[in-house]
Coordinates of C-alpha atoms in Angstrom, one line a residue:
L22 CA -80.8 137.6 21.2
A23 CA -80.6 134.9 23.8
L24 CA -83.7 136.0 25.5
G25 CA -85.7 135.3 21.9
A26 CA -84.2 132.2 21.6
L27 CA -84.6 131.5 25.3
V28 CA -88.7 132.6 24.9
R29 CA -88.7 130.1 22.1
S30 CA -87.5 127.1 23.8
A31 CA -89.5 128.0 26.9
H32 CA -92.7 128.6 24.4
S33 CA -91.7 125.1 22.0
S34 CA -90.8 122.9 25.7
A35 CA -94.7 124.3 27.3
S36 CA -96.4 123.1 24.8
S37 CA -94.3 119.9 24.2
N38 CA -93.9 119.4 28.2
A39 CA -98.0 119.8 28.1
G40 CA -98.8 117.4 26.1
R41 CA -96.2 114.9 27.3
S42 CA -97.7 115.0 30.4
L43 CA -101.5 114.4 28.8
R44 CA -99.9 111.9 26.7
D45 CA -98.6 110.2 30.0
H46 CA -101.2 110.4 32.7
S47 CA -103.2 109.0 30.2
K48 CA -101.4 106.0 30.4
R49 CA -101.2 105.5 33.9
R50 CA -104.6 106.7 35.1
K51 CA -106.4 105.5 32.1
T52 CA -108.0 108.9 32.3
P53 CA -110.4 110.1 29.4
R54 CA -108.9 112.5 26.9
F55 CA -111.5 115.4 27.7
M56 CA -110.6 115.3 31.9
A57 CA -106.7 115.3 30.7
E58 CA -107.5 118.9 29.0
P59 CA -108.4 121.2 32.1
F60 CA -104.8 120.3 32.8
V61 CA -103.4 121.1 29.3
R62 CA -104.2 124.0 29.6
I63 CA -103.6 124.7 32.5
S64 CA -100.0 123.9 31.8
Q65 CA -100.2 125.5 28.4
R66 CA -101.5 129.2 30.6
Q67 CA -98.4 128.7 32.4
G68 CA -96.2 128.5 29.8
R69 CA -97.9 131.6 28.2
K70 CA -97.2 133.3 31.2
A71 CA -94.0 132.9 31.9
V72 CA -93.5 133.2 27.9
E73 CA -94.6 137.3 29.0
V74 CA -91.8 137.4 31.7
L75 CA -89.2 136.3 29.3
Q76 CA -90.4 139.1 26.8
E77 CA -90.7 141.4 28.8
A78 CA -87.6 140.6 30.3
K79 CA -85.9 140.4 26.8
A80 CA -88.2 143.9 26.2
Q81 CA -86.1 145.6 29.1
A82 CA -82.9 144.0 28.6
E83 CA -83.1 145.9 24.9
Q84 CA -84.2 149.0 26.1
V85 CA -80.9 149.2 29.2
V86 CA -78.8 147.8 25.6
S87 CA -79.9 150.6 23.5
E88 CA -80.1 153.5 26.2
A89 CA -76.1 152.5 27.4
V90 CA -75.0 151.8 23.3
E91 CA -76.5 155.6 22.4
A92 CA -75.1 157.0 25.6
A93 CA -71.6 155.4 25.1
Q94 CA -71.8 157.0 21.4
T95 CA -73.3 160.2 22.7
K96 CA -69.9 160.3 25.5
T97 CA -67.7 159.0 22.3
A98 CA -68.9 161.9 20.3
E99 CA -68.4 164.5 22.7
V100 CA -65.3 163.3 23.6
L101 CA -63.7 163.1 20.0
E102 CA -65.3 166.9 19.3
A103 CA -63.8 167.6 22.1
A104 CA -60.5 166.0 20.6
Q105 CA -60.9 167.9 17.5
E106 CA -61.4 171.3 19.2
Q107 CA -57.9 170.8 21.2
V108 CA -55.8 170.1 17.6
I109 CA -57.2 172.7 15.9
E110 CA -56.3 174.9 18.6
A111 CA -53.4 174.0 19.3
K112 CA -52.7 173.6 15.1
E113 CA -53.7 177.2 15.1
Q114 CA -51.4 178.2 18.1
V115 CA -48.1 175.9 16.2
E116 CA -48.7 178.6 12.7
A117 CA -49.1 181.7 15.0
A118 CA -45.6 180.4 16.1
A119 CA -44.5 179.6 13.5
R120 CA -45.5 183.5 11.7
K121 CA -44.4 185.2 14.6
G122 CA -40.5 183.4 14.4
R123 CA -40.8 184.2 10.3
I124 CA -41.3 187.8 11.6
V125 CA -38.7 188.0 13.8
T126 CA -35.9 186.0 11.5
K127 CA -37.2 188.2 8.8
K128 CA -36.6 191.7 11.0
A129 CA -33.3 189.9 12.5
I130 CA -31.7 189.7 9.5
A131 CA -32.9 192.8 8.3
E132 CA -31.3 194.1 10.9
G133 CA -28.4 191.9 10.8
K134 CA -27.6 193.4 7.1
K135 CA -28.1 196.6 8.1
R136 CA -25.8 196.5 10.7
S137 CA -23.2 195.0 8.8
S138 CA -23.7 197.5 6.0
L139 CA -23.5 200.6 8.4
F140 CA -20.4 198.7 10.5
Q141 CA -19.2 197.8 6.7
W142 CA -19.3 201.8 5.5
Y143 CA -17.5 202.5 8.7
C144 CA -14.6 200.6 7.5
A145 CA -14.3 202.3 4.3
Q146 CA -14.5 205.2 5.6
L147 CA -11.4 204.4 8.0
E148 CA -9.7 203.7 4.5
E149 CA -10.2 205.9 2.3
R150 CA -10.3 209.0 5.1
P151 CA -9.3 207.5 8.7
L152 CA -7.6 211.2 9.9
V153 CA -11.0 212.7 9.2
T154 CA -13.4 208.9 10.0
K155 CA -11.4 209.5 13.3
A156 CA -11.8 212.6 13.8
L157 CA -15.2 212.9 13.7
T158 CA -15.7 209.4 15.7
T159 CA -13.5 211.5 18.9
A160 CA -16.2 214.6 18.6
S161 CA -19.2 211.8 18.3
V162 CA -17.7 209.9 21.8
G163 CA -16.6 212.9 23.7
G164 CA -19.6 215.1 23.4
A165 CA -22.3 211.8 23.9
G166 CA -19.6 211.0 27.2
D167 CA -19.9 214.4 28.4
V168 CA -24.2 214.8 27.7
L169 CA -24.6 211.7 29.5
A170 CA -22.2 212.8 32.2
Q171 CA -24.5 216.4 32.3
L172 CA -27.7 213.8 32.3
F173 CA -26.9 211.2 35.3
L174 CA -23.8 213.1 37.4
S175 CA -24.4 216.6 37.1
K176 CA -26.9 218.6 39.6
E177 CA -26.5 221.7 37.3
P178 CA -28.7 223.1 34.7
F179 CA -27.0 222.0 31.3
N180 CA -25.0 223.4 29.8
P181 CA -24.6 223.1 25.9
R182 CA -21.3 225.5 25.9
R183 CA -19.8 222.0 27.6
T184 CA -20.3 219.6 25.7
F185 CA -19.5 221.9 22.7
S186 CA -15.9 221.8 24.1
M187 CA -15.8 218.1 24.3
A188 CA -16.8 217.4 21.3
A189 CA -14.6 220.0 19.6
T190 CA -11.7 219.1 21.1
G191 CA -12.0 215.8 19.9
L192 CA -12.8 217.1 16.2
T193 CA -9.7 219.5 16.1
F194 CA -7.4 217.9 18.6
S195 CA -7.7 214.3 20.5
G196 CA -8.5 212.0 17.3
P197 CA -5.6 214.2 14.7
V198 CA -3.2 213.4 17.2
M199 CA -4.3 209.9 18.3
H200 CA -5.1 208.8 14.9
G201 CA -0.6 210.1 14.0
W202 CA 0.7 208.7 17.1
Y203 CA -0.9 205.1 17.4
T204 CA 0.0 204.4 13.9
A205 CA 3.2 205.6 14.6
L206 CA 2.5 203.7 16.9
N207 CA 2.5 200.0 15.9
A208 CA 4.5 201.2 13.1
R209 CA 7.9 201.5 15.1
W210 CA 6.5 198.5 18.1
G211 CA 3.7 196.6 15.7
G212 CA 3.5 193.1 16.7
R213 CA 1.4 190.7 18.9
S214 CA 3.9 189.4 21.6
L215 CA 4.8 190.1 25.4
A216 CA 6.9 192.3 24.5
R217 CA 5.9 194.6 21.6
I218 CA 2.7 194.5 23.4
G219 CA 4.3 196.1 26.8
Q220 CA 6.4 198.3 25.2
R221 CA 3.9 200.1 23.3
I222 CA 1.8 200.2 26.6
A223 CA 4.7 201.7 28.5
L224 CA 5.2 204.5 26.0
D225 CA 1.6 205.1 25.8
Q226 CA 1.4 205.3 29.0
G227 CA 4.8 206.2 29.9
A228 CA 5.4 209.0 27.4
F229 CA 2.0 210.0 25.5
T230 CA -0.5 210.5 28.2
P231 CA 1.9 212.9 30.2
V232 CA 2.2 214.9 27.6
F233 CA -1.4 214.3 26.2
T234 CA -3.3 214.9 29.2
P235 CA -2.6 218.4 30.0
L236 CA -2.8 219.1 26.3
S237 CA -6.1 218.2 26.0
L238 CA -7.6 219.4 28.7
G239 CA -6.8 222.4 27.9
A240 CA -8.1 222.2 24.6
I241 CA -11.5 222.2 26.4
L242 CA -10.9 224.8 29.1
L243 CA -10.1 226.7 26.5
Y244 CA -13.3 226.2 23.6
Q245 CA -15.8 226.7 27.3
G246 CA -13.5 230.8 27.3
Q247 CA -12.4 229.3 30.4
K248 CA -9.4 232.1 31.2
D249 CA -6.5 231.3 33.7
V250 CA -6.1 228.3 31.8
L251 CA -2.4 227.0 33.0
P252 CA -3.1 226.8 36.7
K253 CA -7.2 224.8 36.3
V254 CA -4.7 222.5 33.9
Q255 CA -1.9 222.3 36.9
A256 CA -4.8 221.2 39.5
A257 CA -6.4 218.8 37.5
F258 CA -3.6 217.0 35.7
W259 CA -2.8 214.4 38.6
P260 CA -5.8 213.3 39.0
T261 CA -6.6 212.5 35.6
V262 CA -3.2 211.3 34.8
S263 CA -3.5 208.7 37.3
A264 CA -6.7 207.7 36.8
S265 CA -5.8 207.7 33.0
W266 CA -3.4 204.4 34.3
L267 CA -5.9 202.7 36.0
C268 CA -8.5 203.0 33.2
W269 CA -6.4 202.7 29.7
V270 CA -3.5 200.5 31.0
P271 CA -5.7 197.1 31.5
A272 CA -7.4 198.3 28.3
Q273 CA -4.5 199.3 26.5
A274 CA -3.8 195.7 26.7
V275 CA -6.6 194.0 25.1
N276 CA -6.5 197.3 22.4
F277 CA -3.0 196.0 21.6
A278 CA -3.7 192.1 22.0
I279 CA -6.4 191.8 20.3
V280 CA -7.9 194.2 17.8
P281 CA -6.6 195.2 14.6
A282 CA -5.0 198.7 14.5
Q283 CA -7.1 200.0 11.9
F284 CA -9.7 199.6 14.8
Q285 CA -7.8 200.6 18.1
V286 CA -9.2 204.3 17.9
L287 CA -12.1 203.4 17.5
F288 CA -11.5 201.1 20.5
I289 CA -10.4 203.5 22.8
N290 CA -13.2 205.8 22.0
G291 CA -15.8 203.0 22.8
V292 CA -13.8 203.1 26.6
S293 CA -13.7 206.9 25.9
L294 CA -17.1 207.4 25.8
F295 CA -16.8 206.4 29.7
W296 CA -13.4 208.1 29.7
S297 CA -15.3 211.2 29.2
M298 CA -17.6 211.7 31.6
Y299 CA -14.9 211.1 34.0
V300 CA -13.0 213.9 32.7
A301 CA -16.3 216.5 32.7
V302 CA -17.0 215.8 36.0
T303 CA -13.5 216.5 36.9
M304 CA -13.0 220.0 34.9
Q305 CA -16.1 220.1 36.4
K306 CA -15.3 219.9 40.2
R307 CA -11.7 221.5 39.1
V308 CA -12.1 224.9 37.1

């Protein structure tokens, strides 16, 4: 627009100047008009030439501006398109993460409900059939402990009868005996005070363990079909009892101080999973 105005101004100025020059020259020199006309034509040609130059410059400037605008529009469109693609990709990732989160949450809720239902069922069994439930639990833990011991701690071929002896001892002897013992212990010396906890630990490890340990070892050997059970029990007695004190004194302190009475045998069975592995290895070495 500025160039157009400049062109029009130049053209008008050239024409005006040419006419003014002709009049002034005629007045000053008293030159006839026909002699001044050549100078006028020269001035007009120069004015037209200047106008053409300005028009060409205007056209070039308009072309440069047009190309710059087009390039800017193209670049802006590319940037906007890339930004839109990134936004779409980010949105898809967010939606995928949300879907995955919902799936994981649903699975966790379902698993939690399943575990909660299983635990509630176990608690109900403890209330309705405490002796049978604890006996079966002890048998399962004893058998599992022996399986783990044979798989990871023994170099001999797997012996299913040894596993059977551990499970059978838990079912027919260890589980029922522990149920009766801890029921009587909590009934007579229950409580959460340090004195009561100390009394129970002293009775459990000082009176119960030295009697319970050789009897359970003898039951295991009998279920295995061993002969000369008494000498073998005597050989395994002290290593087993001393190790029992190291394991069960702190375990029972936690058990008596924190665990409710109905779950104390279950807690013992949890620790017994590892204790059964030790007993199985000890019996293997001593027998």
